[in-house]
Coordinates of C-alpha atoms in Angstrom, one line a residue:
Chain A
M1 CA 14.7 -26.1 -33.8
K2 CA 11.4 -27.9 -34.6
K3 CA 10.2 -27.0 -31.4
R4 CA 10.3 -23.2 -32.5
A5 CA 8.0 -23.8 -35.2
W6 CA 5.2 -24.0 -32.8
Y7 CA 5.3 -20.5 -31.5
A8 CA 4.6 -19.4 -34.8
L9 CA 0.3 -20.5 -33.7
L10 CA 0.6 -17.8 -31.4
V11 CA 0.7 -15.1 -34.4
L12 CA -2.8 -15.8 -35.1
P13 CA -4.5 -14.3 -32.2
F14 CA -3.2 -10.8 -33.3
I15 CA -4.3 -11.3 -36.8
G16 CA -7.4 -12.5 -35.9
T17 CA -8.1 -9.5 -33.3
L18 CA -6.0 -6.4 -34.7
F19 CA -7.9 -6.0 -37.5
P20 CA -11.8 -4.9 -36.8
Q21 CA -12.3 -4.5 -40.3
I22 CA -12.4 -8.4 -40.7
Y23 CA -15.5 -8.4 -38.0
N24 CA -16.9 -5.3 -37.4
R25 CA -20.4 -6.6 -38.3
A26 CA -23.7 -7.2 -36.6
E27 CA -24.2 -10.4 -38.6
P28 CA -24.6 -13.3 -38.3
A29 CA -25.6 -12.7 -34.5
L30 CA -25.4 -15.4 -31.9
F31 CA -28.2 -15.5 -29.4
G32 CA -28.9 -11.8 -30.6
I33 CA -25.1 -10.7 -29.9
P34 CA -23.6 -9.1 -33.2
F35 CA -21.2 -11.1 -35.0
F36 CA -18.7 -8.3 -33.4
Y37 CA -19.1 -9.1 -29.9
W38 CA -19.2 -13.2 -29.8
Y39 CA -16.4 -13.1 -32.8
Q40 CA -13.6 -11.5 -30.0
L41 CA -15.3 -13.6 -27.3
A42 CA -14.8 -16.4 -29.8
W43 CA -10.9 -15.3 -29.9
V44 CA -10.5 -15.5 -26.0
I45 CA -11.2 -19.6 -26.2
V46 CA -9.2 -20.2 -29.2
T47 CA -6.0 -17.8 -27.8
S48 CA -6.1 -20.1 -24.9
L49 CA -6.4 -23.2 -26.8
L50 CA -3.6 -22.0 -29.0
L51 CA -1.5 -21.7 -25.9
G52 CA -2.1 -24.8 -24.3
I53 CA -1.4 -26.4 -27.8
V54 CA 2.3 -24.3 -27.7
V55 CA 2.9 -25.1 -23.8
I56 CA 2.5 -29.1 -24.3
A57 CA 4.3 -28.8 -27.7
T58 CA 7.3 -27.0 -26.6
R59 CA 7.7 -28.3 -23.3
R60 CA 11.2 -28.9 -21.8
R61 CA 12.5 -31.3 -19.2
D62 CA 12.7 -28.8 -16.5
D63 CA 9.3 -27.4 -16.7
V64 CA 7.8 -28.6 -13.8
Chain B
M1 CA -29.9 -3.7 8.7
S2 CA -30.5 -5.5 5.4
S3 CA -29.6 -9.1 4.8
G4 CA -27.4 -7.8 2.2
T5 CA -25.8 -5.5 4.3
I6 CA -25.1 -8.4 6.9
I7 CA -23.6 -10.9 4.3
F8 CA -21.4 -8.1 3.0
A9 CA -19.9 -7.2 6.4
L10 CA -19.4 -10.8 6.9
L11 CA -17.3 -11.3 3.9
V12 CA -15.4 -8.5 4.5
I13 CA -14.4 -9.5 8.1
G14 CA -13.7 -13.1 6.8
V15 CA -11.4 -12.1 4.3
T16 CA -9.5 -9.4 6.8
A17 CA -9.3 -12.5 9.3
L18 CA -7.8 -14.4 6.2
G19 CA -5.3 -11.6 5.3
F20 CA -3.6 -11.9 9.1
L21 CA -4.1 -15.7 9.3
A22 CA -2.2 -15.9 6.0
S23 CA 1.3 -15.0 7.9
R24 CA 1.1 -18.6 9.3
W25 CA 0.8 -20.6 5.7
G26 CA 4.0 -22.6 5.6
N27 CA 5.4 -21.4 8.6
P28 CA 7.6 -18.7 6.8
N29 CA 10.4 -16.2 8.2
L30 CA 8.7 -13.1 6.7
G31 CA 11.6 -11.1 7.9
S32 CA 13.2 -12.3 4.6
L33 CA 12.1 -10.2 1.5
D34 CA 12.0 -13.3 -0.9
E35 CA 9.2 -14.8 1.8
W36 CA 7.8 -11.5 2.7
A37 CA 7.3 -9.8 -1.0
L38 CA 7.2 -13.2 -3.0
G39 CA 5.5 -15.7 -1.1
G40 CA 8.8 -17.7 -0.8
R41 CA 8.6 -18.1 -4.8
R42 CA 6.9 -21.3 -4.0
F43 CA 3.3 -20.6 -5.8
G44 CA 2.1 -23.7 -7.8
T45 CA -0.5 -23.2 -10.6
L46 CA -3.6 -22.8 -9.2
V47 CA -2.3 -20.6 -6.2
S48 CA -0.9 -18.2 -9.2
W49 CA -4.0 -18.5 -11.3
F50 CA -6.4 -16.9 -8.4
L51 CA -3.4 -14.8 -7.5
L52 CA -2.5 -13.4 -11.3
G53 CA -6.3 -13.7 -11.9
G54 CA -7.2 -11.3 -8.7
D55 CA -4.1 -9.1 -9.5
L56 CA -4.7 -8.3 -13.2
Y57 CA -8.6 -8.0 -13.1
T58 CA -9.2 -5.5 -10.7
A59 CA -12.4 -4.2 -9.1
Y60 CA -11.6 -0.6 -11.3
T61 CA -11.8 -3.0 -14.3
F62 CA -14.7 -4.7 -13.2
I63 CA -16.3 -1.0 -13.1
A64 CA -14.3 0.9 -15.6
V65 CA -14.8 -1.7 -19.0
P66 CA -18.7 -1.8 -18.6
A67 CA -18.6 2.0 -18.0
L68 CA -16.6 2.6 -20.8
V69 CA -18.9 0.7 -23.1
Y70 CA -22.1 2.4 -21.4
G71 CA -20.2 5.5 -22.6
V72 CA -19.1 4.8 -26.2
G73 CA -20.5 1.4 -27.2
A74 CA -18.0 -0.7 -29.3
L75 CA -15.0 1.2 -29.1
G76 CA -15.2 0.1 -25.0
F77 CA -14.7 -3.5 -25.8
F78 CA -11.3 -2.8 -27.0
A79 CA -10.6 -4.3 -23.6
V80 CA -11.3 -7.9 -24.8
P81 CA -8.9 -8.2 -27.6
Y82 CA -6.5 -6.5 -25.3
A83 CA -7.0 -9.1 -22.6
T84 CA -6.8 -11.9 -25.5
I85 CA -3.4 -10.5 -27.0
A86 CA -1.6 -10.0 -23.7
Y87 CA -1.5 -13.6 -23.1
P88 CA 0.7 -14.9 -26.0
I89 CA 2.9 -11.7 -25.5
A90 CA 3.1 -12.6 -21.6
F91 CA 3.7 -16.6 -22.6
V92 CA 6.8 -15.4 -24.6
I93 CA 8.4 -12.6 -22.2
L94 CA 7.8 -13.7 -18.7
S95 CA 8.8 -17.3 -19.1
R96 CA 11.8 -15.9 -20.3
F97 CA 12.0 -13.3 -17.4
W98 CA 11.1 -15.8 -14.7
G99 CA 14.0 -17.8 -15.9
I100 CA 16.6 -15.0 -15.5
A101 CA 14.9 -13.6 -12.5
H102 CA 15.1 -17.1 -10.9
R103 CA 18.8 -17.4 -11.6
R104 CA 19.8 -13.9 -10.7
G105 CA 17.5 -13.3 -7.5
Y106 CA 15.5 -10.4 -9.1
L107 CA 12.6 -8.9 -7.2
T108 CA 12.0 -6.4 -10.0
A109 CA 12.2 -5.3 -13.5
A110 CA 14.3 -2.5 -12.6
D111 CA 16.7 -5.2 -10.9
F112 CA 17.2 -6.7 -14.2
V113 CA 17.7 -3.3 -16.0
R114 CA 20.4 -2.5 -13.6
D115 CA 22.1 -6.3 -13.9
R116 CA 21.9 -6.1 -17.3
F117 CA 23.0 -2.6 -18.2
G118 CA 25.0 -1.6 -15.0
D119 CA 23.4 1.7 -15.3
R120 CA 22.3 3.2 -12.1
T121 CA 20.3 6.3 -13.9
L122 CA 18.4 3.8 -15.8
E123 CA 17.6 1.6 -12.8
I124 CA 16.1 4.8 -11.1
A125 CA 14.3 5.8 -13.9
V126 CA 12.8 2.2 -14.7
A127 CA 11.6 2.0 -11.0
S128 CA 10.5 5.3 -10.5
T129 CA 8.3 4.8 -13.6
G130 CA 6.7 1.6 -12.0
V131 CA 6.1 3.3 -8.6
L132 CA 4.4 6.4 -10.3
A133 CA 2.6 4.0 -12.5
A134 CA 1.1 2.1 -9.6
L135 CA -0.1 4.8 -7.0
P136 CA -2.9 6.2 -9.2
Y137 CA -3.8 2.6 -9.7
I138 CA -4.3 1.7 -6.3
A139 CA -6.1 5.4 -5.7
L140 CA -8.6 4.2 -8.3
Q141 CA -9.3 0.7 -6.1
L142 CA -10.1 2.8 -3.6
D143 CA -12.6 4.9 -5.3
G144 CA -14.1 1.6 -6.3
M145 CA -14.6 0.5 -2.7
R146 CA -15.8 4.0 -1.7
A147 CA -18.5 3.8 -4.6
V148 CA -20.3 0.6 -3.0
F149 CA -19.7 1.6 0.4
A150 CA -21.8 5.1 -0.4
K151 CA -24.3 2.7 -2.3
I152 CA -24.9 0.0 0.9
G153 CA -25.8 2.9 3.1
G154 CA -25.8 3.0 6.7
A155 CA -23.0 3.2 9.1
F156 CA -21.0 2.2 5.8
A157 CA -22.1 5.8 3.7
A158 CA -20.9 8.2 6.8
S159 CA -19.0 11.0 5.3
D160 CA -19.8 9.6 1.7
G161 CA -18.1 5.8 2.4
L162 CA -15.0 7.8 3.3
L163 CA -15.3 6.5 7.2
A164 CA -15.8 3.0 5.7
L165 CA -12.9 3.4 3.1
V166 CA -10.2 4.3 5.8
V167 CA -10.8 1.7 8.0
A168 CA -11.1 -1.0 5.5
F169 CA -7.7 0.5 4.4
V170 CA -6.0 0.7 7.8
L171 CA -7.0 -3.3 7.9
L172 CA -5.4 -3.7 4.6
A173 CA -2.1 -2.0 5.0
G174 CA -2.1 -4.2 8.7
Y175 CA -2.4 -7.4 7.2
T176 CA -0.1 -6.5 4.1
Y177 CA 2.6 -5.4 6.7
T178 CA 2.0 -8.6 8.6
S179 CA 1.6 -11.1 5.9
G180 CA 3.2 -10.2 2.8
L181 CA 2.2 -11.3 -0.7
R182 CA 0.8 -14.7 1.2
A183 CA -2.4 -12.1 2.2
P184 CA -3.4 -11.4 -1.3
A185 CA -2.9 -14.9 -2.4
M186 CA -5.1 -16.2 0.2
I187 CA -8.1 -13.3 -0.3
A188 CA -7.5 -14.0 -3.8
F189 CA -9.2 -17.1 -3.5
V190 CA -12.4 -15.6 -1.7
K191 CA -12.1 -12.5 -4.6
D192 CA -12.1 -14.6 -7.6
T193 CA -14.9 -17.0 -6.4
L194 CA -17.0 -14.2 -5.7
I195 CA -16.5 -12.4 -8.9
Y196 CA -16.8 -15.7 -10.9
V197 CA -20.4 -16.3 -8.8
T198 CA -21.5 -12.2 -9.4
V199 CA -20.6 -12.1 -13.1
I200 CA -22.1 -15.4 -14.4
A201 CA -25.5 -14.5 -12.3
A202 CA -25.4 -11.0 -13.7
I203 CA -25.1 -12.4 -17.2
T204 CA -27.9 -14.9 -17.1
I205 CA -30.4 -13.3 -14.8
I206 CA -30.3 -9.3 -16.3
P207 CA -30.2 -10.1 -20.1
A208 CA -33.0 -12.4 -19.4
R209 CA -35.3 -9.6 -17.7
L210 CA -34.6 -7.1 -20.0
G211 CA -35.9 -9.1 -23.0
G212 CA -33.1 -10.9 -24.4
W213 CA -29.8 -9.9 -26.0
A214 CA -31.2 -9.3 -29.6
H215 CA -33.6 -6.6 -27.8
I216 CA -30.5 -5.0 -25.5
F217 CA -28.6 -4.3 -28.7
S218 CA -31.5 -2.7 -30.6
V219 CA -32.2 -0.3 -28.2
S220 CA -28.5 0.0 -27.1
Q221 CA -28.2 1.2 -30.9
Q222 CA -31.1 3.8 -31.0
T223 CA -30.0 5.2 -27.7
L224 CA -25.8 5.6 -28.9
A225 CA -27.2 6.9 -31.8
A226 CA -29.2 9.5 -30.7
R227 CA -26.8 10.8 -28.1
P228 CA -25.5 14.4 -28.6
K229 CA -22.0 12.9 -29.7
A230 CA -23.2 9.6 -31.7
D231 CA -21.6 6.4 -31.2
S232 CA -22.8 2.7 -32.3
T233 CA -22.5 -0.6 -31.3
L234 CA -20.5 -1.2 -34.3
L235 CA -17.2 0.7 -35.2
A236 CA -17.0 3.5 -37.6
P237 CA -14.2 2.8 -40.0
Q238 CA -12.2 5.8 -38.7
Q239 CA -12.4 3.8 -35.2
Y240 CA -10.5 0.6 -36.6
F241 CA -6.8 2.1 -35.7
A242 CA -7.6 3.5 -32.4
Y243 CA -9.4 0.5 -31.5
A244 CA -6.4 -1.9 -32.5
T245 CA -3.5 0.5 -31.3
W246 CA -5.5 1.3 -28.1
A247 CA -5.8 -3.0 -27.5
F248 CA -1.9 -3.4 -28.6
G249 CA -0.2 -1.1 -26.5
S250 CA -2.5 -1.8 -23.7
S251 CA -1.6 -5.5 -24.0
L252 CA 2.4 -4.7 -24.4
S253 CA 2.1 -3.0 -21.0
L254 CA -0.2 -5.3 -18.8
F255 CA 2.3 -7.5 -17.3
I256 CA 5.3 -5.1 -16.9
Y257 CA 3.6 -3.1 -14.3
P258 CA 4.8 -3.8 -11.0
H259 CA 2.3 -5.7 -9.4
S260 CA 2.4 -8.0 -12.2
I261 CA 5.7 -8.8 -12.2
T262 CA 5.4 -9.5 -8.3
S263 CA 3.2 -12.1 -8.9
V264 CA 4.8 -14.0 -11.8
L265 CA 7.8 -14.1 -9.6
A266 CA 6.1 -15.8 -6.7
A267 CA 5.4 -18.7 -9.2
K268 CA 7.8 -21.5 -8.3
S269 CA 8.7 -22.6 -11.6
R270 CA 8.9 -21.4 -15.5
G271 CA 6.0 -24.2 -16.3
V272 CA 3.6 -22.3 -13.8
I273 CA 3.6 -19.1 -15.9
R274 CA 3.6 -20.8 -19.0
R275 CA 0.6 -23.0 -18.0
N276 CA -1.0 -20.0 -16.6
A277 CA -0.6 -18.0 -19.6
A278 CA -3.1 -20.6 -21.4
L279 CA -5.3 -20.7 -18.4
L280 CA -5.9 -17.1 -17.5
P281 CA -7.9 -16.1 -20.6
I282 CA -10.7 -17.6 -18.4
Y283 CA -10.9 -14.6 -16.9
S284 CA -11.0 -12.5 -19.9
L285 CA -13.8 -14.4 -21.0
L286 CA -15.5 -13.2 -17.9
L287 CA -14.3 -9.8 -18.5
G288 CA -15.8 -9.7 -21.9
F289 CA -19.7 -10.6 -20.5
L290 CA -19.1 -8.4 -18.0
A291 CA -18.3 -5.3 -21.1
L292 CA -21.4 -6.3 -22.5
L293 CA -23.1 -5.3 -19.2
G294 CA -22.8 -1.9 -20.2
F295 CA -25.4 -2.5 -23.0
C296 CA -27.8 -3.7 -20.1
A297 CA -27.4 -0.6 -18.5
I298 CA -28.4 1.3 -21.6
A299 CA -31.2 -0.7 -22.3
A300 CA -32.2 -0.9 -18.6
G301 CA -32.5 3.0 -19.2
I302 CA -30.0 4.0 -16.5
V303 CA -28.9 7.7 -17.3
T304 CA -26.3 9.0 -15.1
S305 CA -23.4 11.1 -15.5
N306 CA -21.2 9.4 -13.2
S307 CA -20.3 6.2 -15.4
S308 CA -18.6 4.4 -12.9
S309 CA -22.1 4.0 -10.9
V310 CA -22.9 2.0 -13.6
V311 CA -22.4 -1.7 -12.4
P312 CA -23.3 -0.6 -8.6
T313 CA -26.6 0.6 -10.1
L314 CA -27.5 -2.6 -12.4
I315 CA -26.6 -4.5 -9.4
D316 CA -29.0 -2.6 -6.9
R317 CA -31.8 -3.0 -9.4
F318 CA -31.7 -6.3 -10.8
F319 CA -30.5 -8.7 -7.9
P320 CA -32.4 -9.1 -4.3
S321 CA -30.8 -7.3 -1.4
W322 CA -28.8 -10.6 0.0
F323 CA -27.2 -11.3 -3.4
A324 CA -26.6 -7.6 -3.7
G325 CA -24.2 -7.9 -0.7
I326 CA -22.6 -11.0 -2.3
A327 CA -21.8 -8.8 -5.4
Q328 CA -20.8 -5.6 -3.6
A329 CA -18.3 -7.7 -1.4
A330 CA -17.0 -9.4 -4.7
I331 CA -16.1 -5.6 -5.6
V332 CA -14.8 -4.5 -2.7
I333 CA -12.5 -7.4 -2.1
G334 CA -11.6 -7.5 -5.8
A335 CA -10.1 -3.7 -4.9
L336 CA -8.3 -5.0 -1.6
V337 CA -6.3 -7.9 -3.5
P338 CA -4.5 -5.6 -6.4
A339 CA -4.0 -2.7 -4.0
A340 CA -2.1 -5.0 -1.5
I341 CA 0.0 -6.6 -4.4
M342 CA 0.3 -3.1 -5.9
A343 CA 1.7 -1.6 -2.5
I344 CA 3.9 -4.4 -2.3
G345 CA 5.2 -4.5 -6.0
S346 CA 6.0 -0.3 -5.3
A347 CA 7.4 -1.0 -1.9
N348 CA 9.6 -3.4 -3.7
L349 CA 11.0 -1.0 -6.6
F350 CA 11.5 1.7 -4.0
S351 CA 13.2 -0.3 -1.3
S352 CA 15.4 -2.6 -4.0
N353 CA 16.1 0.1 -7.0
I354 CA 15.8 3.6 -5.4
V355 CA 16.9 3.7 -2.1
A356 CA 19.9 1.7 -2.9
G357 CA 21.1 0.0 -6.3
F358 CA 20.5 -3.3 -6.9
T359 CA 23.4 -5.8 -6.4
A360 CA 23.2 -9.7 -6.7
S361 CA 23.9 -10.5 -3.1
R362 CA 20.8 -8.6 -2.0
A363 CA 18.6 -11.5 -3.0
S364 CA 18.8 -12.9 0.7
G365 CA 17.9 -9.2 1.8
N366 CA 15.8 -7.9 5.2
A367 CA 12.1 -7.1 4.5
T368 CA 12.1 -4.3 7.3
L369 CA 12.5 -1.3 4.9
A370 CA 10.0 -2.6 2.3
K371 CA 7.1 -3.4 4.9
R372 CA 7.6 -0.1 6.1
L373 CA 7.3 1.5 2.9
T374 CA 4.0 -0.6 1.8
L375 CA 2.6 1.5 4.7
G376 CA 3.6 4.8 3.4
F377 CA 2.4 3.7 -0.2
C378 CA -1.0 2.6 1.6
A379 CA -0.8 6.0 2.8
I380 CA 0.0 8.1 -0.1
A381 CA -2.9 6.4 -2.1
L382 CA -5.6 6.9 0.8
L383 CA -4.3 10.6 0.8
L384 CA -4.6 10.6 -3.2
V385 CA -8.2 9.4 -3.1
M386 CA -9.1 12.4 0.0
V387 CA -7.6 15.2 -1.4
V388 CA -7.6 14.7 -5.3
P389 CA -10.9 14.7 -7.5
V390 CA -11.1 11.3 -8.8
Q391 CA -11.1 12.7 -12.1
Y392 CA -7.6 13.7 -11.7
A393 CA -6.9 9.8 -10.1
I394 CA -8.4 8.5 -13.5
Y395 CA -6.2 10.9 -15.7
F396 CA -3.5 9.9 -13.6
Q397 CA -3.7 6.4 -14.1
L398 CA -4.3 6.8 -17.6
L399 CA -1.1 8.9 -18.1
G400 CA 0.4 5.9 -15.8
G401 CA -0.2 3.4 -18.4
A402 CA 1.5 5.1 -21.4
W403 CA 4.6 6.1 -18.8
M404 CA 4.4 2.7 -18.1
L405 CA 5.0 1.4 -21.7
Q406 CA 8.1 3.4 -21.8
I407 CA 10.1 1.3 -19.8
F408 CA 9.9 -1.7 -22.8
P409 CA 12.7 -1.0 -25.0
A410 CA 15.2 -1.4 -21.7
F411 CA 13.2 -4.6 -19.9
V412 CA 11.8 -6.0 -22.7
F413 CA 14.1 -5.6 -25.5
G414 CA 16.7 -6.0 -23.0
M415 CA 16.1 -9.4 -22.4
Y416 CA 16.7 -10.3 -26.0
T417 CA 19.8 -8.2 -27.0
R418 CA 22.7 -6.1 -25.5
W419 CA 22.6 -3.8 -29.0
F420 CA 21.1 -0.9 -26.9
H421 CA 23.4 1.5 -25.5
P422 CA 22.1 2.3 -21.8
K423 CA 22.6 6.1 -22.0
A424 CA 20.8 5.9 -25.0
L425 CA 17.6 4.1 -23.4
L426 CA 17.8 6.5 -21.1
L427 CA 17.4 9.2 -23.5
G428 CA 14.5 7.4 -25.6
W429 CA 12.9 7.2 -22.0
V430 CA 13.1 10.6 -21.3
C431 CA 11.7 11.5 -24.8
G432 CA 9.0 8.6 -24.4
M433 CA 8.0 9.9 -21.0
T434 CA 7.8 13.8 -22.2
A435 CA 6.0 12.5 -25.2
A436 CA 3.6 10.5 -23.6
T437 CA 2.9 13.3 -21.2
A438 CA 2.4 16.2 -23.5
M439 CA 0.1 14.2 -26.1
A440 CA -2.1 13.2 -22.9
A441 CA -2.3 16.8 -21.8
A442 CA -3.1 17.9 -25.4
T443 CA -5.8 15.6 -25.7
G444 CA -7.3 16.7 -22.2
F445 CA -6.1 12.9 -20.8
T446 CA -7.8 10.5 -23.5
P447 CA -6.4 7.7 -24.4
N448 CA -6.2 8.1 -28.4
I449 CA -4.8 11.1 -30.0
T450 CA -5.3 12.4 -33.5
L451 CA -2.5 13.3 -35.8
H452 CA -2.7 14.6 -39.2
V453 CA -0.5 13.1 -42.1
G454 CA -0.4 14.6 -45.2
G455 CA -4.2 15.6 -45.2
T456 CA -5.3 12.6 -43.5
A457 CA -6.5 12.2 -40.0
I458 CA -5.2 8.9 -38.1
T459 CA -6.3 8.5 -34.4
G460 CA -4.2 5.9 -32.3
F461 CA -3.3 5.0 -29.0
L462 CA -0.8 7.7 -27.6
A463 CA 1.3 5.7 -25.5
L464 CA 2.3 3.6 -28.8
Y465 CA 3.3 6.7 -30.3
A466 CA 5.3 7.6 -27.2
L467 CA 6.7 4.3 -27.7
A468 CA 8.0 4.9 -31.1
I469 CA 9.4 7.8 -30.5
N470 CA 11.1 6.1 -27.7
L471 CA 12.5 3.6 -29.4
A472 CA 13.3 5.6 -32.6
V473 CA 15.3 7.9 -30.2
A474 CA 17.4 4.8 -28.5
A475 CA 18.2 3.3 -31.5
L476 CA 19.9 6.5 -33.3
A477 CA 21.3 7.4 -29.9
T478 CA 22.9 3.9 -29.6
L479 CA 24.5 4.5 -33.2
A480 CA 25.8 7.7 -32.1
M481 CA 27.4 6.3 -28.8
R482 CA 28.8 3.7 -30.8
A483 CA 30.5 6.0 -33.0
I484 CA 31.9 7.7 -30.3
R485 CA 32.9 4.2 -28.5
A486 CA 31.3 5.3 -25.1
D487 CA 31.3 3.1 -22.4
A488 CA 28.6 1.1 -22.8
G489 CA 28.4 -0.4 -18.9
I490 CA 29.0 -3.9 -17.2
D491 CA 26.3 -6.6 -18.1
M492 CA 26.6 -9.0 -15.0
T493 CA 24.0 -11.3 -16.8
T494 CA 25.6 -14.4 -19.0
E495 CA 24.3 -16.3 -21.7
A496 CA 23.5 -19.3 -19.6
D497 CA 21.1 -16.7 -17.5
Y498 CA 18.8 -16.7 -20.5
A499 CA 18.5 -20.2 -21.3

């Protein structure tokens, strides 16, 4: 039952990306790229890492 | 002949040979459906990563996303949150589906729906939705290839690239028929490598030559604002809802397309799917950078009414001939891989669920019919490109995406609950399909529709609205069916299948 709690991490990408009011800004820019763009690209990496954590934390014996 | 054309020709000939050679991979018996259509269900993490990446991130995607950003600015970037949240969804849903499919021997999503709900009509509805959604998608891959052929010139450009397209496609049909899923799986290694090389080169060279990102974005902002229909490098507040629903709705349908299901079921274990959900977002990063090329095209002063020429024009302008050859090969091969998988996925649906219904004993089935159908689907897609104007193919593909989402209640909710009545799901599907088609026609085939609710206008993704209608109808009809104690069909799956 405890293992299931890890799945809650997967809610974060939805909150982070589906509310443009959070990130619809030009500043702070990164290498000249407006915040709007690099923020969403950063979420790609964060989502990948979160999934990696959940994959490992919820691994079953039969997952080869 | 330029150095670029020679490199291009060599790469395309090389992958064709690879496609035919793939039939010897693992010394399979290609007369069996599992071997031909799913590569024997033996692909490990690495092969699946290349295959799924090659399958989901199509040439059309790589041309259409930058073109959309070029056309509408910030709104076009919805593809990035879409390709981000698709993975948590895939992780949860597909690892469950893989387990059930593995135990019950499914080849398609419709196999599951039939097994779960015991309703032949619902099975046909789900299968035909997939086939209809895949056809225009294949056609658009072909159109992307044709645009590249026309750009290369020489013999390739004969009759606007059509001749080269026909040759390339007959070869594709040939090796798909011979090698099955092994052909695109093998070619995907080449495709993805070329795509990575091209995008990384483009993203380092082009912005530097244009004076850096800050300059690119400031020019883009001015140019977009000055257009007749003004856009921006940031969203307008009234676009928030459209942006979010477009991304969310698209991410729900990405993995229920037949070509996604085919690649997923080729994995050898549940762990392969789980790990790939974490590893595939690397492709989304690539897609994001590619989307930014849309702004590079604006800053470079490219003016075109044919938005799908944006990327080929950028390549042509900024790369030396030999590298342009590599980039063009990346696009063409990038179209061949998903086209082959889409043809296989559609053939699976047609032979497994439309011609005859799914039965558990079919698992050891014969591949002859599916192989022949693959040739048929390739021919239809080719015909679509030759006869129908490309704009209609784009409309059709957009509509296909909205249709695809309408199998979500039967397929995805069905994996978690048997509460819905099969006839209610069917009624919901009919209403969802009708609503999606009507809304798409009413908006002139744009993805978002504006609804007026109590004096305020809300613009959102129409496929998601159609899904809401679908679900509401299915739920109400289920209550009605229960009230009259209608026969709910036989569920052949057991609790243990979902473990």
